[in-house]
Tab-separated table of N, CA and C in Angstrom:
chain	number	residue	atom	x	y	z
L	1	UNK	N	3.718	47.085	7.111
L	1	UNK	CA	3.454	46.882	5.710
L	1	UNK	C	3.974	45.508	5.241
L	2	UNK	N	5.137	45.120	5.728
L	2	UNK	CA	5.705	43.825	5.384
L	2	UNK	C	4.803	42.700	5.877
L	3	UNK	N	4.301	42.862	7.092
L	3	UNK	CA	3.406	41.838	7.644
L	3	UNK	C	2.130	41.711	6.832
L	4	UNK	N	1.589	42.824	6.381
L	4	UNK	CA	0.366	42.750	5.583
L	4	UNK	C	0.638	42.078	4.239
L	5	UNK	N	1.797	42.313	3.638
L	5	UNK	CA	2.158	41.638	2.391
L	5	UNK	C	2.302	40.134	2.602
L	6	UNK	N	2.913	39.744	3.703
L	6	UNK	CA	3.045	38.320	4.022
L	6	UNK	C	1.676	37.690	4.215
L	7	UNK	N	0.790	38.383	4.901
L	7	UNK	CA	-0.565	37.871	5.126
L	7	UNK	C	-1.319	37.712	3.817
L	8	UNK	N	-1.179	38.662	2.921
L	8	UNK	CA	-1.856	38.590	1.623
L	8	UNK	C	-1.303	37.423	0.800
L	9	UNK	N	0.011	37.265	0.783
L	9	UNK	CA	0.636	36.166	0.040
L	9	UNK	C	0.214	34.807	0.606
L	10	UNK	N	0.158	34.700	1.922
L	10	UNK	CA	-0.259	33.450	2.557
L	10	UNK	C	-1.721	33.147	2.233
L	11	UNK	N	-2.565	34.163	2.237
L	11	UNK	CA	-3.987	33.970	1.923
L	11	UNK	C	-4.165	33.501	0.487
L	12	UNK	N	-3.295	33.948	-0.408
L	12	UNK	CA	-3.391	33.524	-1.806
L	12	UNK	C	-2.846	32.107	-1.997
L	13	UNK	N	-1.813	31.744	-1.277
L	13	UNK	CA	-1.163	30.441	-1.469
L	13	UNK	C	-1.883	29.309	-0.768
L	14	UNK	N	-2.489	29.566	0.378
L	14	UNK	CA	-3.098	28.507	1.174
L	14	UNK	C	-4.173	27.716	0.451
L	15	UNK	N	-5.114	28.351	-0.272
L	15	UNK	CA	-6.126	27.544	-0.970
L	15	UNK	C	-5.546	26.626	-2.042
L	16	UNK	N	-4.399	26.960	-2.602
L	16	UNK	CA	-3.793	26.142	-3.642
L	16	UNK	C	-3.007	24.962	-3.072
L	17	UNK	N	-2.719	25.018	-1.806
L	17	UNK	CA	-1.928	23.978	-1.177
L	17	UNK	C	-2.786	22.723	-0.988
L	18	UNK	N	-2.275	21.604	-1.417
L	18	UNK	CA	-3.021	20.355	-1.307
L	18	UNK	C	-2.270	19.396	-0.398
L	19	UNK	N	-2.978	18.850	0.558
L	19	UNK	CA	-2.379	17.882	1.460
L	19	UNK	C	-2.626	16.450	0.985
L	20	UNK	N	-3.294	16.310	-0.163
L	20	UNK	CA	-3.615	14.995	-0.702
L	20	UNK	C	-2.352	14.167	-0.948
L	21	UNK	N	-1.326	14.804	-1.497
L	21	UNK	CA	-0.081	14.082	-1.775
L	21	UNK	C	0.495	13.482	-0.494
L	22	UNK	N	0.514	14.268	0.563
L	22	UNK	CA	1.102	13.810	1.822
L	22	UNK	C	0.261	12.704	2.461
L	23	UNK	N	-1.054	12.829	2.385
L	23	UNK	CA	-1.931	11.781	2.934
L	23	UNK	C	-1.758	10.475	2.164
L	24	UNK	N	-1.674	10.567	0.846
L	24	UNK	CA	-1.534	9.349	0.057
L	24	UNK	C	-0.147	8.724	0.216
L	25	UNK	N	0.870	9.564	0.377
L	25	UNK	CA	2.198	9.009	0.677
L	25	UNK	C	2.155	8.261	2.006
L	26	UNK	N	1.437	8.815	2.976
L	26	UNK	CA	1.309	8.155	4.285
L	26	UNK	C	0.573	6.822	4.142
L	27	UNK	N	-0.455	6.766	3.310
L	27	UNK	CA	-1.163	5.505	3.085
L	27	UNK	C	-0.265	4.486	2.391
L	28	UNK	N	0.533	4.937	1.433
L	28	UNK	CA	1.489	4.048	0.776
L	28	UNK	C	2.506	3.505	1.764
L	29	UNK	N	2.982	4.375	2.655
L	29	UNK	CA	3.949	3.952	3.677
L	29	UNK	C	3.310	2.974	4.668
L	30	UNK	N	2.021	3.155	4.953
L	30	UNK	CA	1.321	2.212	5.833
L	30	UNK	C	1.298	0.814	5.206
L	31	UNK	N	1.017	0.741	3.920
L	31	UNK	CA	1.027	-0.552	3.234
L	31	UNK	C	2.429	-1.142	3.272
L	32	UNK	N	3.456	-0.322	3.028
L	32	UNK	CA	4.837	-0.795	3.097
L	32	UNK	C	5.159	-1.362	4.474
L	33	UNK	N	4.820	-0.622	5.523
L	33	UNK	CA	5.118	-1.083	6.886
L	33	UNK	C	4.368	-2.368	7.215
L	34	UNK	N	3.157	-2.499	6.712
L	34	UNK	CA	2.377	-3.712	6.974
L	34	UNK	C	3.002	-4.914	6.267
L	35	UNK	N	3.489	-4.721	5.050
L	35	UNK	CA	4.188	-5.801	4.346
L	35	UNK	C	5.444	-6.216	5.110
L	36	UNK	N	6.199	-5.235	5.586
L	36	UNK	CA	7.416	-5.525	6.354
L	36	UNK	C	7.067	-6.238	7.654
L	37	UNK	N	5.993	-5.828	8.295
L	37	UNK	CA	5.547	-6.471	9.528
L	37	UNK	C	5.180	-7.931	9.279
L	38	UNK	N	4.502	-8.200	8.165
L	38	UNK	CA	4.132	-9.578	7.825
L	38	UNK	C	5.383	-10.429	7.594
L	39	UNK	N	6.357	-9.861	6.893
L	39	UNK	CA	7.613	-10.574	6.651
L	39	UNK	C	8.331	-10.883	7.962
L	40	UNK	N	8.432	-9.895	8.843
L	40	UNK	CA	9.104	-10.094	10.127
L	40	UNK	C	8.383	-11.131	10.978
L	41	UNK	N	7.073	-11.104	10.974
L	41	UNK	CA	6.296	-12.070	11.752
L	41	UNK	C	6.538	-13.489	11.252
L	42	UNK	N	6.610	-13.668	9.923
L	42	UNK	CA	6.832	-15.012	9.385
L	42	UNK	C	8.185	-15.571	9.817
L	43	UNK	N	9.199	-14.717	9.859
L	43	UNK	CA	10.534	-15.165	10.266
L	43	UNK	C	10.578	-15.419	11.774
L	44	UNK	N	10.020	-14.496	12.557
L	44	UNK	CA	10.052	-14.620	14.019
L	44	UNK	C	9.252	-15.813	14.521
L	45	UNK	N	8.088	-16.041	13.944
L	45	UNK	CA	7.206	-17.125	14.406
L	45	UNK	C	7.457	-18.442	13.682
L	46	UNK	N	8.341	-18.428	12.676
L	46	UNK	CA	8.679	-19.623	11.908
L	46	UNK	C	7.430	-20.304	11.338
L	47	UNK	N	6.595	-19.478	10.719
L	47	UNK	CA	5.367	-19.976	10.111
L	47	UNK	C	5.021	-19.121	8.901
L	48	UNK	N	4.213	-19.647	8.019
L	48	UNK	CA	3.731	-18.839	6.899
L	48	UNK	C	2.831	-17.730	7.431
L	49	UNK	N	2.926	-16.563	6.802
L	49	UNK	CA	2.070	-15.431	7.166
L	49	UNK	C	1.447	-14.907	5.878
L	50	UNK	N	0.153	-14.667	5.927
L	50	UNK	CA	-0.578	-14.166	4.771
L	50	UNK	C	-0.823	-12.670	4.912
L	51	UNK	N	-0.575	-11.925	3.857
L	51	UNK	CA	-0.927	-10.507	3.766
L	51	UNK	C	-2.124	-10.456	2.831
L	52	UNK	N	-3.285	-10.082	3.348
L	52	UNK	CA	-4.527	-10.122	2.580
L	52	UNK	C	-5.048	-8.706	2.375
L	53	UNK	N	-5.356	-8.357	1.122
L	53	UNK	CA	-5.936	-7.060	0.789
L	53	UNK	C	-7.455	-7.205	0.811
L	54	UNK	N	-8.089	-6.534	1.750
L	54	UNK	CA	-9.552	-6.505	1.828
L	54	UNK	C	-9.985	-5.180	1.218
L	55	UNK	N	-10.088	-5.157	-0.125
L	55	UNK	CA	-10.343	-3.900	-0.813
L	55	UNK	C	-11.739	-3.344	-0.549
L	56	UNK	N	-12.698	-4.187	-0.234
L	56	UNK	CA	-14.058	-3.705	0.051
L	56	UNK	C	-14.094	-2.877	1.335
L	57	UNK	N	-13.278	-3.240	2.316
L	57	UNK	CA	-13.245	-2.529	3.599
L	57	UNK	C	-12.045	-1.588	3.718
L	58	UNK	N	-11.254	-1.453	2.669
L	58	UNK	CA	-10.057	-0.587	2.663
L	58	UNK	C	-9.115	-0.908	3.817
L	59	UNK	N	-8.852	-2.198	3.996
L	59	UNK	CA	-7.934	-2.597	5.060
L	59	UNK	C	-7.062	-3.768	4.602
L	60	UNK	N	-6.009	-4.005	5.381
L	60	UNK	CA	-5.081	-5.103	5.133
L	60	UNK	C	-5.114	-6.013	6.347
L	61	UNK	N	-4.984	-7.295	6.115
L	61	UNK	CA	-4.913	-8.273	7.206
L	61	UNK	C	-3.603	-9.023	7.133
L	62	UNK	N	-3.032	-9.270	8.294
L	62	UNK	CA	-1.852	-10.119	8.408
L	62	UNK	C	-2.275	-11.317	9.242
L	63	UNK	N	-2.229	-12.511	8.637
L	63	UNK	CA	-2.736	-13.732	9.261
L	63	UNK	C	-1.596	-14.725	9.431
L	64	UNK	N	-1.435	-15.254	10.636
L	64	UNK	CA	-0.455	-16.323	10.869
L	64	UNK	C	-1.085	-17.634	10.410
L	65	UNK	N	-0.617	-18.144	9.277
L	65	UNK	CA	-1.159	-19.360	8.670
L	65	UNK	C	-0.488	-20.573	9.310
L	66	UNK	N	-0.872	-20.885	10.539
L	66	UNK	CA	-0.200	-21.932	11.319
L	66	UNK	C	-0.366	-23.326	10.726
L	67	UNK	N	-1.467	-23.568	10.015
L	67	UNK	CA	-1.660	-24.886	9.413
L	67	UNK	C	-1.173	-24.935	7.959
L	68	UNK	N	-0.595	-23.840	7.462
L	68	UNK	CA	0.013	-23.754	6.127
L	68	UNK	C	-0.905	-24.204	4.996
L	69	UNK	N	-2.193	-23.869	5.113
L	69	UNK	CA	-3.122	-24.240	4.042
L	69	UNK	C	-3.360	-23.097	3.052
L	70	UNK	N	-2.713	-21.947	3.253
L	70	UNK	CA	-2.830	-20.823	2.330
L	70	UNK	C	-4.127	-20.052	2.448
L	71	UNK	N	-4.892	-20.305	3.511
L	71	UNK	CA	-6.166	-19.611	3.712
L	71	UNK	C	-6.214	-19.019	5.117
L	72	UNK	N	-6.968	-17.948	5.246
L	72	UNK	CA	-7.149	-17.307	6.547
L	72	UNK	C	-8.306	-17.995	7.271
L	73	UNK	N	-7.979	-18.933	8.152
L	73	UNK	CA	-9.003	-19.669	8.895
L	73	UNK	C	-9.403	-18.896	10.145
L	74	UNK	N	-10.609	-19.143	10.622
L	74	UNK	CA	-11.137	-18.438	11.789
L	74	UNK	C	-10.317	-18.678	13.050
L	75	UNK	N	-9.670	-19.825	13.164
L	75	UNK	CA	-8.915	-20.164	14.371
L	75	UNK	C	-7.506	-19.545	14.394
L	76	UNK	N	-7.077	-18.961	13.289
L	76	UNK	CA	-5.717	-18.420	13.212
L	76	UNK	C	-5.673	-16.955	13.644
L	77	UNK	N	-4.545	-16.583	14.248
L	77	UNK	CA	-4.357	-15.225	14.767
L	77	UNK	C	-4.154	-14.251	13.605
L	78	UNK	N	-4.859	-13.095	13.668
L	78	UNK	CA	-4.692	-12.090	12.631
L	78	UNK	C	-4.815	-10.688	13.215
L	79	UNK	N	-4.222	-9.750	12.501
L	79	UNK	CA	-4.262	-8.334	12.858
L	79	UNK	C	-4.620	-7.578	11.588
L	80	UNK	N	-5.379	-6.483	11.701
L	80	UNK	CA	-5.712	-5.718	10.501
L	80	UNK	C	-5.402	-4.235	10.697
L	81	UNK	N	-5.130	-3.574	9.581
L	81	UNK	CA	-4.890	-2.141	9.539
L	81	UNK	C	-5.789	-1.549	8.471
L	82	UNK	N	-6.406	-0.430	8.783
L	82	UNK	CA	-7.290	0.258	7.849
L	82	UNK	C	-6.571	1.458	7.255
L	83	UNK	N	-6.810	1.702	5.964
L	83	UNK	CA	-6.264	2.894	5.336
L	83	UNK	C	-6.934	4.125	5.936
L	84	UNK	N	-6.283	5.270	5.835
L	84	UNK	CA	-6.836	6.513	6.370
L	84	UNK	C	-8.153	6.860	5.686
L	85	UNK	N	-8.956	7.651	6.365
L	85	UNK	CA	-10.264	8.033	5.836
L	85	UNK	C	-10.129	8.685	4.464
L	86	UNK	N	-10.963	8.256	3.542
L	86	UNK	CA	-10.939	8.784	2.180
L	86	UNK	C	-10.047	7.994	1.242
L	87	UNK	N	-9.174	7.158	1.783
L	87	UNK	CA	-8.281	6.344	0.949
L	87	UNK	C	-8.893	4.959	0.753
L	88	UNK	N	-8.541	4.352	-0.345
L	88	UNK	CA	-9.057	3.032	-0.668
L	88	UNK	C	-8.060	2.296	-1.560
L	89	UNK	N	-8.174	0.998	-1.633
L	89	UNK	CA	-7.390	0.268	-2.616
L	89	UNK	C	-8.026	0.563	-3.970
L	90	UNK	N	-7.208	0.773	-4.987
L	90	UNK	CA	-7.715	1.272	-6.262
L	90	UNK	C	-7.268	0.389	-7.423
L	91	UNK	N	-8.041	0.468	-8.494
L	91	UNK	CA	-7.664	-0.165	-9.755
L	91	UNK	C	-7.187	0.972	-10.659
L	92	UNK	N	-5.872	1.049	-10.913
L	92	UNK	CA	-5.353	2.149	-11.733
L	92	UNK	C	-5.668	1.936	-13.215
L	93	UNK	N	-5.623	3.015	-13.979
L	93	UNK	CA	-5.846	2.883	-15.425
L	93	UNK	C	-4.688	2.137	-16.075
L	94	UNK	N	-3.461	2.393	-15.601
L	94	UNK	CA	-2.285	1.643	-16.043
L	94	UNK	C	-1.501	1.228	-14.807
L	95	UNK	N	-0.852	0.096	-14.882
L	95	UNK	CA	-0.088	-0.398	-13.737
L	95	UNK	C	1.396	-0.151	-13.954
L	96	UNK	N	2.148	-0.187	-12.883
L	96	UNK	CA	3.592	0.007	-12.967
L	96	UNK	C	4.228	-1.121	-13.767
L	97	UNK	N	3.771	-2.343	-13.532
L	97	UNK	CA	4.383	-3.520	-14.148
L	97	UNK	C	3.755	-3.929	-15.484
L	98	UNK	N	2.785	-3.139	-15.971
L	98	UNK	CA	2.153	-3.449	-17.251
L	98	UNK	C	1.156	-4.589	-17.201
L	99	UNK	N	0.823	-5.062	-15.996
L	99	UNK	CA	-0.146	-6.154	-15.837
L	99	UNK	C	-1.567	-5.619	-16.027
L	100	UNK	N	-2.503	-6.526	-16.154
L	100	UNK	CA	-3.903	-6.146	-16.208
L	100	UNK	C	-4.253	-5.429	-14.913
L	101	UNK	N	-4.888	-4.280	-15.034
L	101	UNK	CA	-5.167	-3.437	-13.870
L	101	UNK	C	-6.073	-4.138	-12.865
L	102	UNK	N	-5.644	-4.138	-11.620
L	102	UNK	CA	-6.427	-4.660	-10.501
L	102	UNK	C	-5.842	-4.070	-9.220
L	103	UNK	N	-6.488	-4.301	-8.081
L	103	UNK	CA	-6.035	-3.760	-6.794
L	103	UNK	C	-4.614	-4.204	-6.459
L	104	UNK	N	-4.299	-5.433	-6.794
L	104	UNK	CA	-2.970	-5.998	-6.542
L	104	UNK	C	-2.609	-6.863	-7.741
L	105	UNK	N	-1.381	-6.690	-8.251
L	105	UNK	CA	-0.954	-7.435	-9.437
L	105	UNK	C	0.406	-8.073	-9.196
L	106	UNK	N	0.770	-8.965	-10.073
L	106	UNK	CA	2.082	-9.597	-10.011
L	106	UNK	C	1.990	-11.081	-9.746
L	107	UNK	N	3.065	-11.798	-10.033
L	107	UNK	CA	3.069	-13.254	-9.850
L	107	UNK	C	3.002	-13.685	-8.389
L	108	UNK	N	3.269	-12.786	-7.448
L	108	UNK	CA	3.221	-13.135	-6.031
L	108	UNK	C	1.832	-13.066	-5.425
L	109	UNK	N	0.861	-12.617	-6.205
L	109	UNK	CA	-0.513	-12.476	-5.710
L	109	UNK	C	-1.309	-13.729	-6.039
L	110	UNK	N	-1.938	-14.277	-5.026
L	110	UNK	CA	-2.888	-15.373	-5.256
L	110	UNK	C	-4.270	-14.866	-4.870
L	111	UNK	N	-5.265	-15.384	-5.530
L	111	UNK	CA	-6.634	-14.956	-5.249
L	111	UNK	C	-7.279	-15.958	-4.309
L	112	UNK	N	-7.716	-15.474	-3.151
L	112	UNK	CA	-8.405	-16.322	-2.179
L	112	UNK	C	-9.783	-15.726	-1.919
L	113	UNK	N	-10.602	-16.425	-1.176
L	113	UNK	CA	-11.932	-15.911	-0.854
L	113	UNK	C	-11.846	-14.650	-0.008
L	114	UNK	N	-10.741	-14.449	0.721
L	114	UNK	CA	-10.565	-13.260	1.546
L	114	UNK	C	-10.102	-12.060	0.727
L	115	UNK	N	-9.529	-12.288	-0.452
L	115	UNK	CA	-9.037	-11.216	-1.307
L	115	UNK	C	-7.652	-11.532	-1.830
L	116	UNK	N	-7.051	-10.597	-2.602
L	116	UNK	CA	-5.686	-10.820	-3.090
L	116	UNK	C	-4.735	-11.065	-1.918
L	117	UNK	N	-3.886	-12.091	-2.041
L	117	UNK	CA	-3.064	-12.528	-0.910
L	117	UNK	C	-1.613	-12.729	-1.326
L	118	UNK	N	-0.698	-12.311	-0.447
L	118	UNK	CA	0.728	-12.580	-0.588
L	118	UNK	C	1.107	-13.485	0.579
L	119	UNK	N	1.850	-14.542	0.305
L	119	UNK	CA	2.290	-15.454	1.355
L	119	UNK	C	3.764	-15.212	1.667
L	120	UNK	N	4.056	-14.960	2.938
L	120	UNK	CA	5.443	-14.822	3.398
L	120	UNK	C	5.842	-16.127	4.075
L	121	UNK	N	7.049	-16.587	3.777
L	121	UNK	CA	7.540	-17.858	4.304
L	121	UNK	C	8.549	-17.624	5.430
L	122	UNK	N	8.764	-18.615	6.268
L	122	UNK	CA	9.703	-18.454	7.395
L	122	UNK	C	11.144	-18.154	6.986
L	123	UNK	N	11.510	-18.458	5.735
L	123	UNK	CA	12.882	-18.180	5.291
L	123	UNK	C	13.078	-16.731	4.846
L	124	UNK	N	12.026	-15.902	4.946
L	124	UNK	CA	12.134	-14.480	4.598
L	124	UNK	C	11.742	-14.158	3.171
L	125	UNK	N	11.337	-15.145	2.405
L	125	UNK	CA	10.900	-14.888	1.034
L	125	UNK	C	9.375	-14.792	0.991
L	126	UNK	N	8.880	-14.361	-0.151
L	126	UNK	CA	7.430	-14.264	-0.344
L	126	UNK	C	7.038	-15.090	-1.562
L	127	UNK	N	5.744	-15.156	-1.807
L	127	UNK	CA	5.230	-15.962	-2.910
L	127	UNK	C	5.634	-15.422	-4.278
L	128	UNK	N	6.172	-14.219	-4.329
L	128	UNK	CA	6.629	-13.638	-5.595
L	128	UNK	C	6.520	-12.127	-5.569
L	129	UNK	N	6.914	-11.492	-6.665
L	129	UNK	CA	6.838	-10.041	-6.780
L	129	UNK	C	5.372	-9.600	-6.834
L	130	UNK	N	5.108	-8.400	-6.308
L	130	UNK	CA	3.724	-7.918	-6.274
L	130	UNK	C	3.683	-6.392	-6.268
L	131	UNK	N	2.570	-5.861	-6.743
L	131	UNK	CA	2.253	-4.437	-6.658
L	131	UNK	C	0.874	-4.298	-6.043
L	132	UNK	N	0.732	-3.343	-5.128
L	132	UNK	CA	-0.552	-3.044	-4.502
L	132	UNK	C	-0.832	-1.567	-4.758
L	133	UNK	N	-2.072	-1.238	-5.120
L	133	UNK	CA	-2.417	0.123	-5.521
L	133	UNK	C	-3.391	0.771	-4.540
L	134	UNK	N	-3.089	2.027	-4.183
L	134	UNK	CA	-3.904	2.804	-3.250
L	134	UNK	C	-4.320	4.092	-3.951
L	135	UNK	N	-5.568	4.491	-3.772
L	135	UNK	CA	-6.081	5.730	-4.349
L	135	UNK	C	-7.055	6.393	-3.400
L	136	UNK	N	-7.894	7.268	-3.942
L	136	UNK	CA	-8.920	7.938	-3.146
L	136	UNK	C	-10.284	7.669	-3.772
L	137	UNK	N	-11.322	7.850	-2.971
L	137	UNK	CA	-12.684	7.571	-3.434
L	137	UNK	C	-13.086	8.436	-4.621
L	138	UNK	N	-12.571	9.665	-4.680
L	138	UNK	CA	-12.933	10.576	-5.774
L	138	UNK	C	-12.327	10.135	-7.105
L	139	UNK	N	-11.324	9.239	-7.067
L	139	UNK	CA	-10.710	8.745	-8.288
L	139	UNK	C	-9.654	9.671	-8.871
L	140	UNK	N	-9.205	10.660	-8.128
L	140	UNK	CA	-8.173	11.586	-8.590
L	140	UNK	C	-6.907	10.788	-8.951
L	141	UNK	N	-6.488	10.821	-10.234
L	141	UNK	CA	-5.324	10.014	-10.627
L	141	UNK	C	-4.017	10.453	-9.961
L	142	UNK	N	-3.915	11.716	-9.574
L	142	UNK	CA	-2.696	12.200	-8.911
L	142	UNK	C	-2.548	11.612	-7.503
L	143	UNK	N	-3.606	10.992	-6.985
L	143	UNK	CA	-3.562	10.393	-5.652
L	143	UNK	C	-3.177	8.917	-5.687
L	144	UNK	N	-2.972	8.366	-6.868
L	144	UNK	CA	-2.616	6.947	-6.967
L	144	UNK	C	-1.205	6.700	-6.464
L	145	UNK	N	-1.074	5.634	-5.690
L	145	UNK	CA	0.230	5.179	-5.216
L	145	UNK	C	0.325	3.683	-5.491
L	146	UNK	N	1.484	3.254	-5.896
L	146	UNK	CA	1.747	1.843	-6.104
L	146	UNK	C	2.826	1.405	-5.144
L	147	UNK	N	2.630	0.295	-4.485
L	147	UNK	CA	3.621	-0.238	-3.556
L	147	UNK	C	4.171	-1.512	-4.190
L	148	UNK	N	5.455	-1.502	-4.476
L	148	UNK	CA	6.127	-2.642	-5.101
L	148	UNK	C	6.793	-3.479	-4.013
L	149	UNK	N	6.684	-4.796	-4.144
L	149	UNK	CA	7.357	-5.678	-3.206
L	149	UNK	C	8.111	-6.754	-4.001
L	150	UNK	N	9.401	-6.886	-3.705
L	150	UNK	CA	10.222	-7.922	-4.342
L	150	UNK	C	10.052	-9.213	-3.543
L	151	UNK	N	9.602	-10.256	-4.203
L	151	UNK	CA	9.303	-11.508	-3.515
L	151	UNK	C	10.501	-12.199	-2.891
L	152	UNK	N	11.662	-12.104	-3.520
L	152	UNK	CA	12.841	-12.813	-3.016
L	152	UNK	C	13.380	-12.189	-1.726
L	153	UNK	N	13.250	-10.873	-1.599
L	153	UNK	CA	13.840	-10.177	-0.445
L	153	UNK	C	12.826	-9.486	0.452
L	154	UNK	N	11.626	-9.247	-0.039
L	154	UNK	CA	10.630	-8.512	0.736
L	154	UNK	C	10.826	-7.010	0.694
L	155	UNK	N	11.772	-6.531	-0.109
L	155	UNK	CA	12.018	-5.091	-0.216
L	155	UNK	C	10.811	-4.403	-0.855
L	156	UNK	N	10.453	-3.246	-0.308
L	156	UNK	CA	9.306	-2.508	-0.826
L	156	UNK	C	9.740	-1.142	-1.340
L	157	UNK	N	8.980	-0.637	-2.322
L	157	UNK	CA	9.209	0.699	-2.883
L	157	UNK	C	7.860	1.359	-3.132
L	158	UNK	N	7.842	2.677	-2.997
L	158	UNK	CA	6.632	3.454	-3.249
L	158	UNK	C	6.719	4.104	-4.624
L	159	UNK	N	5.632	4.029	-5.387
L	159	UNK	CA	5.522	4.661	-6.691
L	159	UNK	C	4.384	5.680	-6.644
L	160	UNK	N	4.554	6.814	-7.328
L	160	UNK	CA	3.515	7.850	-7.435
L	160	UNK	C	3.107	7.986	-8.898
L	161	UNK	N	1.807	8.200	-9.114
L	161	UNK	CA	1.299	8.436	-10.470
L	161	UNK	C	1.164	9.943	-10.644
L	162	UNK	N	2.119	10.552	-11.322
L	162	UNK	CA	2.151	12.006	-11.493
L	162	UNK	C	2.237	12.350	-12.976
L	163	UNK	N	1.335	13.208	-13.418
L	163	UNK	CA	1.358	13.644	-14.807
L	163	UNK	C	1.178	12.508	-15.794
L	164	UNK	N	0.428	11.484	-15.434
L	164	UNK	CA	0.153	10.364	-16.316
L	164	UNK	C	1.263	9.338	-16.427
L	165	UNK	N	2.268	9.434	-15.529
L	165	UNK	CA	3.411	8.516	-15.565
L	165	UNK	C	3.708	8.027	-14.153
L	166	UNK	N	4.042	6.747	-14.003
L	166	UNK	CA	4.451	6.209	-12.710
L	166	UNK	C	5.901	6.604	-12.456
L	167	UNK	N	6.171	7.184	-11.280
L	167	UNK	CA	7.527	7.590	-10.885
L	167	UNK	C	7.845	6.977	-9.536
L	168	UNK	N	9.033	6.375	-9.451
L	168	UNK	CA	9.440	5.770	-8.199
L	168	UNK	C	9.829	6.848	-7.193
L	169	UNK	N	9.419	6.663	-5.952
L	169	UNK	CA	9.749	7.603	-4.893
L	169	UNK	C	11.242	7.565	-4.632
L	170	UNK	N	11.803	8.696	-4.313
L	170	UNK	CA	13.250	8.771	-4.106
L	170	UNK	C	13.675	8.334	-2.720
L	171	UNK	N	12.733	8.158	-1.805
L	171	UNK	CA	13.094	7.788	-0.427
L	171	UNK	C	13.198	6.287	-0.311
């Protein structure tokens, strides 16, 4: 009888369980790790490194800007990471920093032909503070994540849009 009660309770709870939060947290963490990777590469290789948001293809590029021209040239080495299926870079209705809503905001973002770009320098700093936003194709606001990056240190933080308010992740 106890087992049947457990089975009934599980059958009722399972449809209500949403894995969207966990998938979007994973996508936010992927963006964080990619930013950290770009920072580490710039210090290790002693060259500028560009972090480029390719919002049309839902991917990020890390480009070693060996000629320091601020652009991703065809001859320069680059690596890209794609967001998980169903995830995309998003334009939120409101941003964490109060800037005009776009895929990436903040003084550290420059607009290039490749997309919004953050430049990491060999001294471990970046072009400035920035926020990058990740969502889902369906536009569910509870799936929005904001990734904050401090330009002076490269420190990143994850933000969640819950109940119409941006909340910083506790991890």
